[in-house]
Coordinates of C-alpha atoms in Angstrom, one line a residue:
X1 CA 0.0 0.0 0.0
X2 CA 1.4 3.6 -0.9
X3 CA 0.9 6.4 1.4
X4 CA -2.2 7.4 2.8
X5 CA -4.4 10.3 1.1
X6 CA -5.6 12.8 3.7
X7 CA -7.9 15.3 1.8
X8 CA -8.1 18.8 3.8
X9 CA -11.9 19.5 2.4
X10 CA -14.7 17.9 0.6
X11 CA -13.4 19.7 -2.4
X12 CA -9.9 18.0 -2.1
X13 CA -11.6 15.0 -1.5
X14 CA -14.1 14.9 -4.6
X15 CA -11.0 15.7 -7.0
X16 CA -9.5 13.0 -5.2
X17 CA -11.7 10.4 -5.9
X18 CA -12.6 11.7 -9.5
X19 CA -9.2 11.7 -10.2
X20 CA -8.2 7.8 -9.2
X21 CA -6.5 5.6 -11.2
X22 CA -7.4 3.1 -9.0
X23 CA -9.0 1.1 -6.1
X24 CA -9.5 3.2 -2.5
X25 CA -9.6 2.1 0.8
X26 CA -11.8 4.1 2.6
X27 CA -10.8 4.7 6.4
X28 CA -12.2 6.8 9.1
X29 CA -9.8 6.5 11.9
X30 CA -8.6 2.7 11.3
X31 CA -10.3 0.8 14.0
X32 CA -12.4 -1.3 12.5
X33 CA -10.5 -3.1 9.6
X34 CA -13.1 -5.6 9.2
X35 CA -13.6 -7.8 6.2
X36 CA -11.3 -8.5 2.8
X37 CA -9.6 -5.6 2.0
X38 CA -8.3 -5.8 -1.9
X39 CA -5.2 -4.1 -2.5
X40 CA -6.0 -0.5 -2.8
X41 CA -4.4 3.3 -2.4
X42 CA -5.7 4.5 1.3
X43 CA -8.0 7.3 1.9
X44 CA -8.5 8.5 5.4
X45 CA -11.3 11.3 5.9
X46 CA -9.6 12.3 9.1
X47 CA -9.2 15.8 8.5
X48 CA -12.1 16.4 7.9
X49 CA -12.7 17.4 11.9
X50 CA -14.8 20.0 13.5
X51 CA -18.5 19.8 14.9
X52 CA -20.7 22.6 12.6
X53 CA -23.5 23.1 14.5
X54 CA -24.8 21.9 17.6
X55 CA -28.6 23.2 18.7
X56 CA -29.2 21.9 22.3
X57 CA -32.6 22.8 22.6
X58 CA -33.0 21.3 18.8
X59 CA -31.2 18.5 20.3
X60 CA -29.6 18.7 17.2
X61 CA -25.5 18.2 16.0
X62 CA -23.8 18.2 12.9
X63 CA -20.2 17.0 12.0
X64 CA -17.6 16.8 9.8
X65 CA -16.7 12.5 9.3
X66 CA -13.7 12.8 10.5
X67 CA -14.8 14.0 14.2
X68 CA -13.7 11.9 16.6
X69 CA -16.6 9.9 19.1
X70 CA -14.6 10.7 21.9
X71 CA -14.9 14.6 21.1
X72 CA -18.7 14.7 20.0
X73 CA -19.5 13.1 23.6
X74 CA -17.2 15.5 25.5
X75 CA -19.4 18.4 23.9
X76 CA -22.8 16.6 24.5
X77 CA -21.6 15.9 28.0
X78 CA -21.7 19.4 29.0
X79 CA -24.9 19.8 28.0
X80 CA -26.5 16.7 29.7
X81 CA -26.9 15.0 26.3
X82 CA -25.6 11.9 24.6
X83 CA -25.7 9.6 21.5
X84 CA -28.7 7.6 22.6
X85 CA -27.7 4.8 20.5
X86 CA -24.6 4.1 22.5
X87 CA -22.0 3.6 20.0
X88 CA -19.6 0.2 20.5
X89 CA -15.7 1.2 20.3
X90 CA -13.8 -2.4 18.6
X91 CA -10.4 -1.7 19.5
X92 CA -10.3 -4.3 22.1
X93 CA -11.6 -7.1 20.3
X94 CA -9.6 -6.1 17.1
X95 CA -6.4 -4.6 18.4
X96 CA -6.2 -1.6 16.7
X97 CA -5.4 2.0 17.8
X98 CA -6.4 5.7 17.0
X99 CA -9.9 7.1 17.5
X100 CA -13.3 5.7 16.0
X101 CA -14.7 8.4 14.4
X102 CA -18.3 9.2 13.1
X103 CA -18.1 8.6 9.9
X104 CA -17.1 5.3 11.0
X105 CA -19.6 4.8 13.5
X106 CA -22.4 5.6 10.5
X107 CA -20.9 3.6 7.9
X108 CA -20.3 0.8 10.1
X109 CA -24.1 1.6 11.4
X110 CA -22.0 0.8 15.1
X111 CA -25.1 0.4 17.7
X112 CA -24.5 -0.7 21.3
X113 CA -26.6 -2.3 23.8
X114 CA -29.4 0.9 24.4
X115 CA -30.7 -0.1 20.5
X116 CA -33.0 -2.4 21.9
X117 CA -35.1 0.6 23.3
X118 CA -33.9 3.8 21.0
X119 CA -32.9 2.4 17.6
X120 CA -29.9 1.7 15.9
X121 CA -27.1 4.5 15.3
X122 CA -28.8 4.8 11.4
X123 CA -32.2 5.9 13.0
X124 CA -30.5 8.8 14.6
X125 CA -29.0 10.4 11.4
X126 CA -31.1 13.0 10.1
X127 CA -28.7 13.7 6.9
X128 CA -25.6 12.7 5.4
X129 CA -23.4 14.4 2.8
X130 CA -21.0 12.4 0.8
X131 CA -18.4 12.5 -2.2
X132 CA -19.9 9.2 -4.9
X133 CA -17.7 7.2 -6.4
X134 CA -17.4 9.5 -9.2
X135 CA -16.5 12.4 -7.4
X136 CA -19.8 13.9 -7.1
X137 CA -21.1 15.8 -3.9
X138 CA -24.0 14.4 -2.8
X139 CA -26.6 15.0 0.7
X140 CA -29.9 14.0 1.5
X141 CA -32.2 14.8 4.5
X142 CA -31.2 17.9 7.1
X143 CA -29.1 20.3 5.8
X144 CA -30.2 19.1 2.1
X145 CA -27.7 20.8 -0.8
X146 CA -28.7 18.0 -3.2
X147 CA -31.6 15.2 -3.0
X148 CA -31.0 12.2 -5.3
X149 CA -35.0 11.4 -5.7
X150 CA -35.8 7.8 -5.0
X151 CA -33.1 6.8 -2.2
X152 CA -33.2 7.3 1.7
X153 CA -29.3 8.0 1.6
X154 CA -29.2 8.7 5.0
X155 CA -30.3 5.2 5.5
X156 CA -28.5 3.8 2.7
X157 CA -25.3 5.0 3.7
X158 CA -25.5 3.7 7.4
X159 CA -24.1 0.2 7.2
X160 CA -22.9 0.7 3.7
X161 CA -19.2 0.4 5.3
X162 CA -18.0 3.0 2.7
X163 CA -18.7 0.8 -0.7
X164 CA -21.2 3.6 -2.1
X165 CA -19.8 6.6 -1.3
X166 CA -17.0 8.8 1.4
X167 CA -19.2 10.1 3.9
X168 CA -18.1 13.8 4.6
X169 CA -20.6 15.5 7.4
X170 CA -23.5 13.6 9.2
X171 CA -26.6 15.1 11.2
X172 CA -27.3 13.6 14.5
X173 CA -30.2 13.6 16.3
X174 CA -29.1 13.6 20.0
X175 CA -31.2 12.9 23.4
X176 CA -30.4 14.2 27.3
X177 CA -28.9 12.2 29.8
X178 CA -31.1 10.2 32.0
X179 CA -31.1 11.8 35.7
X180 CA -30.4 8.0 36.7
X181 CA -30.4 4.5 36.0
X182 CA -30.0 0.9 37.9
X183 CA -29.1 -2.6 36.3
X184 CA -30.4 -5.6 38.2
X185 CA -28.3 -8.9 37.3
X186 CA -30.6 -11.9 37.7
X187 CA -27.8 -15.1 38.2
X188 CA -29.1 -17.6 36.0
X189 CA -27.9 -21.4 35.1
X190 CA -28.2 -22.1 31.5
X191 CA -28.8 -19.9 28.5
X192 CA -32.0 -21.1 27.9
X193 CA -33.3 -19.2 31.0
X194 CA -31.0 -16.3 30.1
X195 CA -33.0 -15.5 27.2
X196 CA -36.0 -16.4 29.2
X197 CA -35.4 -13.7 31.8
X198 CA -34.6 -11.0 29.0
X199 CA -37.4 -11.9 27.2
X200 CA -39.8 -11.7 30.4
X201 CA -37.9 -8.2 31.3
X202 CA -38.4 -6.8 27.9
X203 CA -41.8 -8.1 27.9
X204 CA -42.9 -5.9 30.6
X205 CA -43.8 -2.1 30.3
X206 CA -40.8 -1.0 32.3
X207 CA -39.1 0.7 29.6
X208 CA -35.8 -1.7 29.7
X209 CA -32.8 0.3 28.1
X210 CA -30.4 -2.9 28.2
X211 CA -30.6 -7.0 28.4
X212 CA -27.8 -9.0 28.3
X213 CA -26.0 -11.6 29.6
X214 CA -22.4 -12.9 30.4
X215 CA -21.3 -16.0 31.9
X216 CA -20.5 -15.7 35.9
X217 CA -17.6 -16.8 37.6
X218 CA -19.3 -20.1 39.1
X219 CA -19.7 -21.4 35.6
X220 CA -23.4 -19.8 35.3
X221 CA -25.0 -17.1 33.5
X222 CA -25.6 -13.2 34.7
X223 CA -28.5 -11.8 32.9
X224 CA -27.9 -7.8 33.1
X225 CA -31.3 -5.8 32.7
X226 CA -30.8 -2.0 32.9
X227 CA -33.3 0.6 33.4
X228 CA -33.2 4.4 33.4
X229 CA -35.2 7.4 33.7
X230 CA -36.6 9.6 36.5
X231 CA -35.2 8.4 40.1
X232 CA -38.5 7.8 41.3
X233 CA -39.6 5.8 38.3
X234 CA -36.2 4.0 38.2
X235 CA -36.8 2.8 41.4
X236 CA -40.5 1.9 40.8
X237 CA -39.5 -0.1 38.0
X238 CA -36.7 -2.3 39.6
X239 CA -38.8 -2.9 42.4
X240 CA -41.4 -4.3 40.3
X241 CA -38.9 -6.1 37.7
X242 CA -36.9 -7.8 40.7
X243 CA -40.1 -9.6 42.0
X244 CA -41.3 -10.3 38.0
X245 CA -37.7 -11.9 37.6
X246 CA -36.9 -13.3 40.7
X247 CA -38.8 -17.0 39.2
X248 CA -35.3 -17.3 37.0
X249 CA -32.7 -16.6 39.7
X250 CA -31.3 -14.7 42.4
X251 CA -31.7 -10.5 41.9
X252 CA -28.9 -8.2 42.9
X253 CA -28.7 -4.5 42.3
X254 CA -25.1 -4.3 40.3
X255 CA -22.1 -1.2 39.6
X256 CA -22.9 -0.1 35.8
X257 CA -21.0 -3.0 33.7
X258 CA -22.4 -1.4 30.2
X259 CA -19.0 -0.6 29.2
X260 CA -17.4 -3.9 29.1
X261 CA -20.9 -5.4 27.5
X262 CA -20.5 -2.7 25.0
X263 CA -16.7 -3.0 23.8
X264 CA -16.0 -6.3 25.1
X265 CA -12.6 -5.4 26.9
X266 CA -11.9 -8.2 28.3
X267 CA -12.4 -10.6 25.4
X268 CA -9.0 -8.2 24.1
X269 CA -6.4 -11.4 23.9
X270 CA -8.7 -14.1 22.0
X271 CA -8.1 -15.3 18.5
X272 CA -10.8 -15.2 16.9
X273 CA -14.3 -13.0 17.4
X274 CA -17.9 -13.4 15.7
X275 CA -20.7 -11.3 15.8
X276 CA -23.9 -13.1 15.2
X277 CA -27.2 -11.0 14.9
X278 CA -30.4 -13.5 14.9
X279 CA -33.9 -13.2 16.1
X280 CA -33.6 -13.4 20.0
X281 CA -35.5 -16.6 20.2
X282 CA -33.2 -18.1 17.6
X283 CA -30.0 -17.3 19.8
X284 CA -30.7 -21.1 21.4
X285 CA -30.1 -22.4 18.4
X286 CA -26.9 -20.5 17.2
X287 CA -25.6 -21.8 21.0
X288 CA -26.4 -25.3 20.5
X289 CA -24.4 -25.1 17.2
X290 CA -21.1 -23.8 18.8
X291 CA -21.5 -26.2 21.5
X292 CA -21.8 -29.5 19.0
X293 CA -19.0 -28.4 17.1
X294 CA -16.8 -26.8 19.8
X295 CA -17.6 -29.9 21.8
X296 CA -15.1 -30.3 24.8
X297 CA -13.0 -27.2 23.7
X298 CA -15.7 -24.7 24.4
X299 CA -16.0 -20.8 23.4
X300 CA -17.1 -17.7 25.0
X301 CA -20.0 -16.5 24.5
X302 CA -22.0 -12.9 25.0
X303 CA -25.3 -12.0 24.5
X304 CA -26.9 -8.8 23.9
X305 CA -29.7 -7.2 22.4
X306 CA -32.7 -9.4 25.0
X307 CA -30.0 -12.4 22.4
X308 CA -30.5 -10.7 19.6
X309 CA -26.8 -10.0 19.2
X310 CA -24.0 -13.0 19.9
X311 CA -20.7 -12.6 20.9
X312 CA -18.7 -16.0 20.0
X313 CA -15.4 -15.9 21.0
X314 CA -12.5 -18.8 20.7
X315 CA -8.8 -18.8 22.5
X316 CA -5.7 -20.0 20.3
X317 CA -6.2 -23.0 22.5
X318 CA -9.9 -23.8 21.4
X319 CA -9.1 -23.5 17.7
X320 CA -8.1 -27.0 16.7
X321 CA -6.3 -26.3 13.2
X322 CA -6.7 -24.4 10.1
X323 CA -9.3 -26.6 8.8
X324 CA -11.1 -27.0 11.5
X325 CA -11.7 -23.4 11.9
X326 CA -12.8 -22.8 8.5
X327 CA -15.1 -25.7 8.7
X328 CA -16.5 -24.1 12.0
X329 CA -16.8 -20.6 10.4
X330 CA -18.5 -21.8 7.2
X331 CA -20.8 -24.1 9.1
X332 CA -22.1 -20.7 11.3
X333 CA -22.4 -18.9 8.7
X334 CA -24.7 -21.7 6.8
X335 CA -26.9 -21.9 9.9
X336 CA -27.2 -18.5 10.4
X337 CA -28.2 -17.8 7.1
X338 CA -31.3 -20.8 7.3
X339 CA -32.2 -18.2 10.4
X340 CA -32.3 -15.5 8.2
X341 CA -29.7 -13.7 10.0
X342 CA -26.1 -12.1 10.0
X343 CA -22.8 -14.3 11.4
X344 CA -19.7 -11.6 10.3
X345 CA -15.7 -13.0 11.5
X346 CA -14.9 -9.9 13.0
X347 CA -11.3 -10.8 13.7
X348 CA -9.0 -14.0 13.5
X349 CA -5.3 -14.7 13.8
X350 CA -6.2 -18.3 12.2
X351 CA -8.2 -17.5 9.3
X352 CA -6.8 -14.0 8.9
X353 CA -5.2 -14.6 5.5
X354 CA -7.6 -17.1 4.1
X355 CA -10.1 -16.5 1.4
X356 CA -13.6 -16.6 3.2
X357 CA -16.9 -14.3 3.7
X358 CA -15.8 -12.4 6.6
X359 CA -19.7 -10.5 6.3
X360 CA -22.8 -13.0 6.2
X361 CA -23.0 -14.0 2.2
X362 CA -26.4 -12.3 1.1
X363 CA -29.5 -13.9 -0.7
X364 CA -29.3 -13.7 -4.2
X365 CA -32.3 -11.2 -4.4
X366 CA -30.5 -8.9 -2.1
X367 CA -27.0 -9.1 -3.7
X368 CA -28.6 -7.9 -6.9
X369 CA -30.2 -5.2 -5.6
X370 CA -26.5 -4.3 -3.9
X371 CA -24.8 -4.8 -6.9
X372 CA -27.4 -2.3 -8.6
X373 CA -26.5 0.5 -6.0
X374 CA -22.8 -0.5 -6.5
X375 CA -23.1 0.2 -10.1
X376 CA -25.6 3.5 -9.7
X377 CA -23.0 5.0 -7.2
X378 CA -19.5 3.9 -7.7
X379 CA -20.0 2.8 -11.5
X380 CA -16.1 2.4 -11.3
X381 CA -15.8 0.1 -8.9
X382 CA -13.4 1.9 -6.4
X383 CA -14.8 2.7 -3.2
X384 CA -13.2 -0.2 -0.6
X385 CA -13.0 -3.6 -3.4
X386 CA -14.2 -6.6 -1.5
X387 CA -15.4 -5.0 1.4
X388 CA -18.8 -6.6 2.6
X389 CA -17.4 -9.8 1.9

């Protein structure tokens, strides 16, 4: 790879991409080098920093891509505001450095575990401007300077992880701080009661902000259900929540442990990461899986989202061989798909150089319709070869 392009404007970056010879890698502030990456000339969209408008009482920001996540939330922070959808930050899991920044965040469409109530980080951008794959300046939705009739771009660029276009300035919607909030873990002994109790919690009409669970120190299962609000409500609501959940296990009133469910610190030194996204009462299923193949070697396992989201983790030391682990990946990735749902290698030391589907391969139906946006906005091909795959 030659040496990075750092474009100081939109303008430099339009000419920039017009004027390639050749394939880009698009890169935000490097921390989330998922998927193949085909050879290509780096582009980073990290100077393009600054926050251009920020209405409190609008509850409104707007930023350039580049922005780090770290400085958005230090501004909101003053004013008793946050991104709602609770962003994840993957340098643990994939050992990488510098500062995830919002353009990654929306082209990644990075959620954490509040989604579950709010919405996911694309339900919170109210426009997008980007540079096509031909150079051209494109925005759609607040602060409009061009509609492209016929496509939601704000929601087609969130997830999009950079193959349609170089995201350049974002409008957030943002929400206040919540005056308090409480997370009851309810100690549970396999995962079919996990999902059970976060099921039953989300169920009620307590207003649950989080549900997951992590496996306890004695070999069982702490299912995390976190509520927030008003103190006088919070405290209404875990009152009424621990007697609803106390049927699956023992309820204790717990320190705030959303960080480590969110970026998975301490899962920093595995091998090899998955993140599975299924319909919560399909989670079982995706467990039982793991557990037949994995057999005595075992895995680690987090769940998230009321089980919605997996976590599948494996140590050097439960990866069998080369073989065996592609076997293993290809096989999730089959079931998975027969759930309708997602199973994406986020990182592996095994499998890193082999030739596989590091995202969930798409139905046909829906790969032609991707391949048609493709082709509509980066008619060139250009904009990060083989990502999404």
């Amino acid at each position: 790879m030659s040496d990075m392009l750092c474009p100081a404007d939109e303008v430099a970056l339009a000419d920039t991409i017009r004027e390639a010879a050749g394939p880009l890698q698009i890169m935000g502030g490097g921390t989330r080098p998922i998927g193949r990456i085909a050879p290509a000339q780096a582009l980073s969209t990290r100077r393009l920093q600054g926050i251009t408008l920020y209405e409190p009482g609008a509850m409104t920001l707007v930023a350039k891509t580049g922005t780090s996540i770290e400085e958005i939330e230090a501004v909101l922070a003053a004013e008793k505001q946050r991104l709602a959808f609770e962003p994840m930050d993957h340098r643990a899991i994939l050992g990488t450095s510098g500062q995830p920044t919002l353009g990654g965040v929306i082209a990644a469409n990075v959620s954490g575990p509040r989604r579950i109530q709010v919405g996911a980080a694309r339900d919170f951008a109210l426009g997008v401007t980007f540079v096509d794959g031909t150079g051209q300046v494109l925005s759609n939705g607040g602060r409009v300077m061009k509609n492209v009739t016929g496509y939601d771009l704000v929601k087609l660029m969130s997830g999009s992880w950079g193959t349609l276009g170089v995201l350049t300035e974002v409008a957030l919607k943002v929400l206040p701080v919540s005056e308090t909030q409480t997370t009851l873990k309810v100690h549970v002994t396999t995962w079919a009661d996990a999902v059970a109790c976060m099921s039953a919690a989300l169920g009620t009409p307590f207003d649950v902000s989080g549900a997951a669970t992590v496996r306890a120190k004695d070999g069982g299962f702490d299912s995390l259900i976190r509520i927030e609000g008003f103190e006088t409500s919070v405290q209404y609501r875990a009152s009424e929540l621990t007697q609803r959940l106390a049927k699956f296990g023992a309820v204790d009133v717990v320190v705030d442990p959303w960080a480590e469910v969110k970026d998975l610190t301490s899962w920093a030194d595995l091998d090899t990461v998955w993140r599975v996204s299924v319909r919560p009462t399909d989670s079982l299923s995706v467990l039982e899986l793991m557990q037949n193949l994995q057999q005595d070697r075992g895995f680690h396992c987090q769940l998230d989202w009321g089980g919605g989201l997996i976590w599948l983790g494996l140590e050097a030391a439960q990866m069998s061989d080369l073989q065996a682990g592609l076997a293993l990946h290809q096989a999730l990735q089959r079931h998975v798909a027969q759930l309708r749902g997602h199973a994406t290698l986020m990182t592996s030391g095994l499998l890193r150089d082999q030739d596989l589907c590091h995202f969930q391969p798409p139905e046909r139906a829906i790969e032609r319709v991707s391949q048609s946006l493709r082709k509509t906005f980066d008619p060139r091909g250009i904009l990060n070869p083989g990502r999404m795959s």
